Amino acid sequence: MNYYFSLPFIIASAALITYSDASNIRISKKRNLSRSQSRCYDWPSCNAHGSYLNWWSSKCNCDDGWEGTCCENYLGKCSADTSVLCPQERLEVKSFSCKDVSAAGPITLGTADQAALITYSDASNIRISKQRSLSQSWCYYRPSCNAHGSYPNLLSGKCSCDDGWEGTCCEKYLGKCSADSNVLCPQERLEVKSFSCEDVSAAGPITLGTADHGLPENLQGVFWLQDQEDSSALMSFAPSNDGQGLSVWNNDESNIRVRVEGDKVWSFHTQGKAWELVEGIDLVYDFRFNNATNPTKCDIFPQAMNWNGFSLDGAKEFILDFNMNFIPPEDHEDRFPDAVTWERPSSIFGQNIESSYYEIVQVLKGNGNTTSAFDEYVKYCNSSETGNSPGTIFYHAIDNE
């Protein structure tokens, strides 16, 4: 199963290519600004790598591994597992013959093992940096205060927050998470829960999508993402309490954005690597259909909320293309004749990826009744194919207490 893709790019010219290599030899040459300045104007943070000695010296007492007037120069070793961005002055310019490019270099070969390590390490680092930002004693976003307060004065280093917000930078939302809120519900409000596969019903745990929600018939009910092994299990297009317009059917645009870590709208067979990645980047899928009342085709745009809402929108068709296509009932009547079924092909750089193909099959109808696919879903969920916790699904639910 392929959950992610490594996308290497090589820019070549004539017979030579140019690239950078991180050298861990300390280079005495520093940027003119940091070398020539005698006073630190980043008072009193010292770039979060030291402490301010006193106001008349305007210099910092730097932590181990840092130097400079404002502790801006990193002296440590550059490596894949360091949390510090390697300084640009360590990057040496080199050249190489195009015809000699191979698995040995000079561009590092991306492999499946490396992709898994990098992807899930990055997800963990997001969590760590988020926790640090919540506990910091100074606000480095002045004077914006995350647009939820005002910066009172230089000496306090903290924001005066609007009602419903708190924290050094007014980064913590205190209000109620709801479908009509314009605030994205904080991830720490999402509780992890589990449920028996065979007990899934219209009552939950995945919220049933219905006609009352404004959903077209082809999107109502609860759907099984087939053959996902220890990854995704059930999902729905029903409303959630995630806020910020998520899980709300937009009839004018024929689209709906679903938070994969969201409130009772998506589940997994295990809390494995796919689960960790989804939590790490706070993944949202933007489903854009071709028709508001009878959709048959859909483009899916992934969006990473923890990466400032990064999306492949505008370049999706050229890089990573996720689609959903409605399968007419007559084409699957020998399997699940009464279940709405969609196919989910994927392609990368225009090339179809057969191993990533699967189907999305309705197991609960919009009226709450089970379909002919429900028993097959329970059988699959109870099998060893679903990982280390067969018979159980895991999902998130918002706690407003």
Coordinates of C-alpha atoms in Angstrom, one line a residue:
M1 CA 0.0 0.0 0.0
N2 CA 1.3 3.4 -0.9
Y3 CA 0.3 6.2 1.5
Y4 CA 2.7 8.8 0.4
F5 CA 5.1 9.5 -2.4
S6 CA 8.7 10.9 -2.6
L7 CA 9.0 13.5 -5.3
P8 CA 12.6 14.2 -6.3
F9 CA 13.4 17.0 -8.7
I10 CA 16.7 17.4 -10.7
I11 CA 17.4 20.6 -12.5
A12 CA 20.2 20.1 -15.0
S13 CA 21.9 22.3 -17.6
A14 CA 24.0 21.0 -20.5
A15 CA 26.7 18.7 -19.2
L16 CA 26.7 19.9 -15.6
I17 CA 24.3 20.0 -12.7
T18 CA 24.7 22.2 -9.6
Y19 CA 23.7 21.1 -6.2
S20 CA 24.5 21.9 -2.5
D21 CA 26.1 19.7 0.1
A22 CA 26.0 20.4 3.8
S23 CA 29.5 20.6 5.1
N24 CA 29.9 20.2 8.9
I25 CA 33.2 22.0 8.9
R26 CA 32.7 25.3 10.7
I27 CA 33.2 28.2 8.3
S28 CA 34.5 31.4 9.8
K29 CA 32.7 33.5 7.2
K30 CA 29.5 34.8 8.6
R31 CA 26.8 37.0 7.2
N32 CA 27.8 40.7 7.2
L33 CA 24.9 41.7 9.4
S34 CA 25.5 39.2 12.2
R35 CA 29.3 39.7 12.2
S36 CA 29.2 43.5 12.1
Q37 CA 26.4 44.2 14.6
S38 CA 27.5 45.0 18.2
R39 CA 24.1 45.2 19.8
C40 CA 21.2 42.7 19.9
Y41 CA 17.9 44.2 18.8
D42 CA 16.0 40.9 19.3
W43 CA 15.6 41.8 23.0
P44 CA 15.1 39.8 25.1
S45 CA 14.6 36.6 23.2
C46 CA 18.1 36.1 21.9
N47 CA 16.6 34.0 19.1
A48 CA 15.4 31.6 21.8
H49 CA 19.0 30.3 22.2
G50 CA 20.3 32.3 25.1
S51 CA 19.4 35.0 27.7
Y52 CA 19.8 38.7 27.7
L53 CA 22.7 39.9 29.9
N54 CA 21.5 43.4 30.6
W55 CA 20.0 46.3 28.8
W56 CA 23.2 48.5 28.6
S57 CA 25.3 45.8 26.9
S58 CA 22.6 44.7 24.5
K59 CA 24.3 41.3 24.1
C60 CA 23.2 37.8 24.9
N61 CA 24.7 35.0 26.9
C62 CA 24.3 32.1 24.4
D63 CA 23.4 28.5 25.1
D64 CA 25.9 25.7 24.2
G65 CA 26.2 25.3 20.4
W66 CA 25.3 29.0 19.6
E67 CA 27.2 32.2 19.3
G68 CA 26.8 35.8 18.1
T69 CA 25.4 39.0 19.5
C70 CA 21.9 37.6 19.3
C71 CA 22.9 33.9 19.5
E72 CA 22.1 33.6 15.8
N73 CA 25.0 31.4 14.7
Y74 CA 24.6 27.6 15.0
L75 CA 27.9 25.8 15.8
G76 CA 26.5 22.2 16.1
K77 CA 26.5 19.4 13.5
C78 CA 24.0 19.5 10.7
S79 CA 22.1 16.2 10.5
A80 CA 18.7 14.7 9.5
D81 CA 17.6 14.4 13.1
T82 CA 18.5 17.8 14.3
S83 CA 15.7 20.3 15.0
V84 CA 17.9 23.2 13.7
L85 CA 17.9 24.3 10.1
C86 CA 21.4 24.0 8.8
P87 CA 22.9 27.4 8.2
Q88 CA 23.2 28.4 4.5
E89 CA 26.9 29.1 4.8
R90 CA 27.5 25.4 5.4
L91 CA 26.0 24.5 2.0
E92 CA 28.9 24.2 -0.5
V93 CA 28.2 24.6 -4.2
K94 CA 29.4 21.6 -6.2
S95 CA 29.0 20.3 -9.8
F96 CA 28.8 16.9 -11.4
S97 CA 28.6 15.4 -14.9
C98 CA 25.0 14.4 -15.9
K99 CA 26.1 11.2 -17.5
D100 CA 27.7 10.0 -14.3
V101 CA 24.6 10.4 -12.2
S102 CA 23.7 7.1 -10.5
A103 CA 22.2 5.6 -7.3
A104 CA 25.5 6.6 -5.6
G105 CA 24.9 10.3 -6.2
P106 CA 25.3 13.1 -6.3
I107 CA 21.6 13.6 -5.7
T108 CA 20.6 11.3 -2.8
L109 CA 18.3 8.5 -3.9
G110 CA 14.9 8.5 -2.3
T111 CA 13.7 5.1 -1.2
A112 CA 10.5 3.7 0.5
D113 CA 12.4 3.3 3.8
Q114 CA 13.6 6.9 3.7
A115 CA 10.2 8.2 2.8
A116 CA 8.6 6.5 5.8
L117 CA 11.3 7.8 8.1
I118 CA 11.2 11.4 6.9
T119 CA 7.4 11.6 6.7
Y120 CA 6.7 10.3 10.2
S121 CA 9.6 12.1 11.8
D122 CA 8.3 15.3 10.3
A123 CA 4.8 14.5 11.8
S124 CA 6.4 14.1 15.2
N125 CA 8.4 17.3 14.9
I126 CA 5.2 19.2 14.2
R127 CA 3.7 17.9 17.5
I128 CA 6.8 18.8 19.4
S129 CA 7.0 22.3 18.0
K130 CA 3.4 22.9 18.7
Q131 CA 3.8 21.9 22.3
R132 CA 6.7 24.2 22.7
S133 CA 4.9 27.1 21.2
L134 CA 2.0 26.6 23.7
S135 CA 4.4 26.7 26.6
Q136 CA 6.6 29.6 25.6
S137 CA 6.7 32.6 27.9
W138 CA 7.2 35.2 25.1
C139 CA 5.2 36.0 22.0
Y140 CA 7.3 36.1 18.9
Y141 CA 4.3 36.9 16.7
R142 CA 4.0 40.5 17.9
P143 CA 2.2 42.5 17.2
S144 CA -0.4 40.2 15.5
C145 CA -1.2 38.0 18.6
N146 CA -2.5 35.5 16.0
A147 CA -5.2 38.1 15.2
H148 CA -7.0 37.3 18.5
G149 CA -5.6 40.1 20.7
S150 CA -3.3 43.0 21.0
Y151 CA 0.3 43.5 22.1
P152 CA 0.2 45.8 25.2
N153 CA 3.9 46.7 25.5
L154 CA 7.4 45.6 24.7
L155 CA 8.4 44.7 28.3
S156 CA 5.6 42.2 29.0
G157 CA 6.2 40.0 25.9
K158 CA 2.6 38.8 26.1
C159 CA -0.6 39.6 24.4
S160 CA -3.9 40.9 25.8
C161 CA -6.3 38.3 24.3
D162 CA -9.8 38.8 23.0
D163 CA -12.7 36.9 24.8
G164 CA -12.6 33.2 24.1
W165 CA -8.8 33.1 23.6
E166 CA -5.8 32.7 25.9
G167 CA -2.1 32.0 25.8
T168 CA 1.1 34.1 25.4
C169 CA 0.2 34.7 21.7
C170 CA -3.6 34.2 22.1
E171 CA -3.1 30.8 20.4
K172 CA -5.5 28.7 22.5
Y173 CA -9.2 28.7 21.7
L174 CA -11.5 28.5 24.7
G175 CA -14.9 28.6 22.9
K176 CA -17.2 25.8 22.0
C177 CA -16.3 23.7 18.9
S178 CA -19.3 23.5 16.6
A179 CA -20.3 23.1 12.9
D180 CA -21.1 26.8 12.6
S181 CA -18.0 28.1 14.2
N182 CA -15.5 29.9 12.0
V183 CA -12.6 28.6 14.2
L184 CA -11.0 25.3 13.5
C185 CA -11.4 23.2 16.6
P186 CA -8.0 22.6 18.3
Q187 CA -6.5 19.2 17.9
E188 CA -6.2 18.8 21.7
R189 CA -10.0 18.8 21.9
L190 CA -10.2 15.6 19.7
E191 CA -10.4 12.6 21.9
V192 CA -9.3 9.1 20.6
K193 CA -12.1 6.5 20.9
S194 CA -12.5 2.9 19.7
F195 CA -15.6 0.9 18.7
S196 CA -16.5 -2.7 17.7
C197 CA -16.8 -3.1 13.9
E198 CA -19.9 -5.3 14.1
D199 CA -21.7 -2.8 16.4
V200 CA -21.5 0.1 13.9
S201 CA -25.0 1.4 13.1
A202 CA -26.9 4.5 12.2
A203 CA -26.5 5.5 15.9
G204 CA -22.7 5.7 15.4
P205 CA -19.9 6.0 16.1
I206 CA -19.4 7.5 12.6
T207 CA -22.1 10.1 12.0
L208 CA -24.6 9.1 9.4
G209 CA -24.9 11.4 6.4
T210 CA -28.5 12.1 5.4
A211 CA -30.7 14.1 3.0
D212 CA -31.4 16.5 5.9
H213 CA -27.8 17.5 5.8
G214 CA -28.3 18.6 2.2
L215 CA -26.2 15.7 0.8
P216 CA -26.9 14.3 -2.6
E217 CA -28.1 10.7 -2.5
N218 CA -24.7 9.3 -3.8
L219 CA -23.0 10.8 -0.7
Q220 CA -25.4 9.8 2.0
G221 CA -24.8 7.1 4.6
V222 CA -21.5 5.7 5.9
F223 CA -18.8 4.4 3.5
W224 CA -16.2 1.6 3.8
L225 CA -12.7 2.4 2.3
Q226 CA -11.9 -1.1 1.0
D227 CA -8.6 -2.9 1.2
Q228 CA -6.8 -0.3 3.3
E229 CA -5.4 -2.9 5.7
D230 CA -4.3 -1.1 8.9
S231 CA -5.2 2.4 7.6
S232 CA -8.6 3.9 6.8
A233 CA -11.8 2.0 7.7
L234 CA -15.1 4.0 7.6
M235 CA -15.9 7.6 6.7
S236 CA -18.9 9.8 6.0
F237 CA -19.7 13.2 4.5
A238 CA -22.0 14.1 7.5
P239 CA -21.6 17.3 9.5
S240 CA -19.0 17.5 12.3
N241 CA -18.1 20.0 15.0
D242 CA -14.7 20.7 13.5
G243 CA -15.7 24.2 12.5
Q244 CA -14.2 26.5 9.8
G245 CA -16.6 25.2 7.2
L246 CA -15.4 21.6 7.5
S247 CA -17.9 18.7 6.8
V248 CA -20.5 21.2 5.4
W249 CA -21.9 20.4 1.9
N250 CA -21.5 23.5 -0.3
N251 CA -24.3 23.2 -2.8
D252 CA -23.1 26.2 -4.8
E253 CA -19.6 24.9 -5.3
S254 CA -20.5 21.1 -5.2
N255 CA -17.8 20.5 -2.7
I256 CA -17.1 19.4 0.9
R257 CA -14.0 19.5 3.0
V258 CA -13.5 16.6 5.4
R259 CA -11.0 16.6 8.3
V260 CA -9.5 13.1 8.4
E261 CA -8.7 13.5 12.1
G262 CA -12.2 15.1 12.4
D263 CA -15.1 14.7 14.7
K264 CA -16.7 11.2 14.1
V265 CA -16.4 11.4 10.3
W266 CA -13.4 9.1 9.7
S267 CA -11.9 6.0 11.3
F268 CA -8.9 3.7 11.1
H269 CA -8.3 0.1 11.8
T270 CA -5.2 0.8 13.9
Q271 CA -3.3 3.8 15.3
G272 CA -0.4 3.1 13.1
K273 CA 1.8 5.2 10.8
A274 CA -1.1 6.5 8.6
W275 CA -2.9 7.6 11.8
E276 CA 0.2 9.3 13.0
L277 CA 0.8 11.1 9.7
V278 CA -2.8 12.3 9.6
E279 CA -2.5 13.7 13.2
G280 CA 0.9 15.2 12.5
I281 CA -0.2 17.3 9.5
D282 CA -3.9 17.6 10.4
L283 CA -5.0 16.3 7.0
V284 CA -8.1 17.7 5.3
Y285 CA -9.5 16.4 2.0
D286 CA -11.3 18.8 -0.2
F287 CA -13.8 16.8 -2.3
R288 CA -14.8 18.8 -5.5
F289 CA -17.6 17.1 -7.4
N290 CA -19.0 17.7 -10.9
N291 CA -22.6 18.1 -9.9
A292 CA -24.5 19.3 -6.8
T293 CA -27.5 17.0 -7.1
N294 CA -26.2 13.9 -8.9
P295 CA -22.4 13.8 -8.6
T296 CA -20.5 11.2 -10.6
K297 CA -16.9 12.5 -10.6
C298 CA -14.7 14.1 -8.0
D299 CA -11.3 15.7 -7.7
I300 CA -9.7 15.3 -4.2
F301 CA -7.3 17.9 -3.0
P302 CA -5.2 17.1 0.2
Q303 CA -4.5 19.9 2.5
A304 CA -2.2 20.0 5.5
M305 CA -3.6 22.4 8.2
N306 CA -0.5 22.2 10.4
W307 CA 1.6 23.3 7.4
N308 CA -0.3 26.6 7.1
G309 CA -3.0 24.9 5.0
F310 CA -0.5 23.8 2.3
S311 CA -2.4 22.2 -0.6
L312 CA -1.5 20.9 -4.1
D313 CA -4.3 23.0 -5.5
G314 CA -3.3 24.3 -9.0
A315 CA -0.6 21.6 -9.5
K316 CA -2.5 18.5 -8.4
E317 CA -3.1 17.1 -11.9
F318 CA 0.6 17.4 -12.7
I319 CA 2.0 15.9 -9.5
L320 CA -0.4 13.8 -7.3
D321 CA -3.9 13.2 -8.7
F322 CA -6.6 11.7 -6.4
N323 CA -10.0 11.1 -8.0
M324 CA -13.4 9.5 -7.2
N325 CA -15.7 8.1 -9.9
F326 CA -19.2 6.8 -9.4
I327 CA -19.7 3.2 -10.5
P328 CA -23.2 2.6 -11.9
P329 CA -25.2 0.0 -10.0
E330 CA -25.3 -2.3 -13.1
D331 CA -21.5 -2.5 -13.0
H332 CA -21.4 -4.0 -9.4
E333 CA -24.7 -5.8 -9.1
D334 CA -22.9 -9.1 -8.7
R335 CA -21.2 -7.8 -5.5
F336 CA -23.2 -5.1 -3.7
P337 CA -26.2 -4.2 -5.8
D338 CA -27.9 -1.9 -3.3
A339 CA -24.7 -0.1 -2.1
V340 CA -23.5 3.2 -3.6
T341 CA -20.0 2.5 -4.9
W342 CA -17.2 4.8 -6.0
E343 CA -13.8 3.9 -7.4
R344 CA -10.6 5.7 -6.1
P345 CA -7.8 5.8 -8.7
S346 CA -4.6 7.7 -8.1
S347 CA -1.8 8.9 -10.4
I348 CA 1.5 10.6 -10.1
F349 CA 2.9 12.8 -12.8
G350 CA 0.1 11.5 -15.1
Q351 CA 0.9 7.8 -14.5
N352 CA -1.8 5.6 -13.0
I353 CA -0.8 3.8 -9.8
E354 CA -2.6 0.5 -10.0
S355 CA -1.5 -0.6 -6.5
S356 CA -3.2 2.4 -4.9
Y357 CA -6.6 1.7 -6.5
Y358 CA -9.5 0.9 -4.2
E359 CA -13.3 1.3 -4.0
I360 CA -15.4 3.2 -1.5
V361 CA -18.6 1.2 -0.7
Q362 CA -21.7 2.3 1.2
V363 CA -22.3 0.1 4.2
L364 CA -25.1 2.2 5.8
K365 CA -27.7 4.0 3.7
G366 CA -28.9 7.5 4.3
N367 CA -32.0 6.1 6.1
G368 CA -29.7 4.1 8.5
N369 CA -30.4 0.7 7.0
T370 CA -27.4 -1.6 6.3
T371 CA -26.5 -2.5 2.7
S372 CA -25.4 -5.8 1.3
A373 CA -21.8 -4.7 1.8
F374 CA -22.1 -4.4 5.6
D375 CA -21.4 -8.1 6.5
E376 CA -18.5 -8.2 4.1
Y377 CA -17.1 -5.1 5.8
V378 CA -17.4 -6.7 9.3
K379 CA -15.7 -9.8 8.0
Y380 CA -12.8 -7.8 6.6
C381 CA -12.6 -5.7 9.8
N382 CA -12.3 -8.8 11.9
S383 CA -9.5 -10.3 9.7
S384 CA -5.8 -10.2 10.4
E385 CA -5.4 -8.0 7.3
T386 CA -6.4 -4.9 9.4
G387 CA -3.4 -5.0 11.6
N388 CA -2.9 -5.6 15.3
S389 CA -6.4 -4.8 16.5
P390 CA -8.9 -6.8 14.3
G391 CA -12.5 -6.2 15.1
T392 CA -12.0 -2.6 16.3
I393 CA -12.0 0.8 14.6
F394 CA -10.4 4.0 16.0
Y395 CA -11.7 7.5 15.5
H396 CA -11.8 11.0 17.0
A397 CA -14.6 12.8 18.8
I398 CA -14.6 16.4 20.0
D399 CA -14.9 17.0 23.7
N400 CA -16.3 20.4 24.5
E401 CA -16.0 20.0 28.3

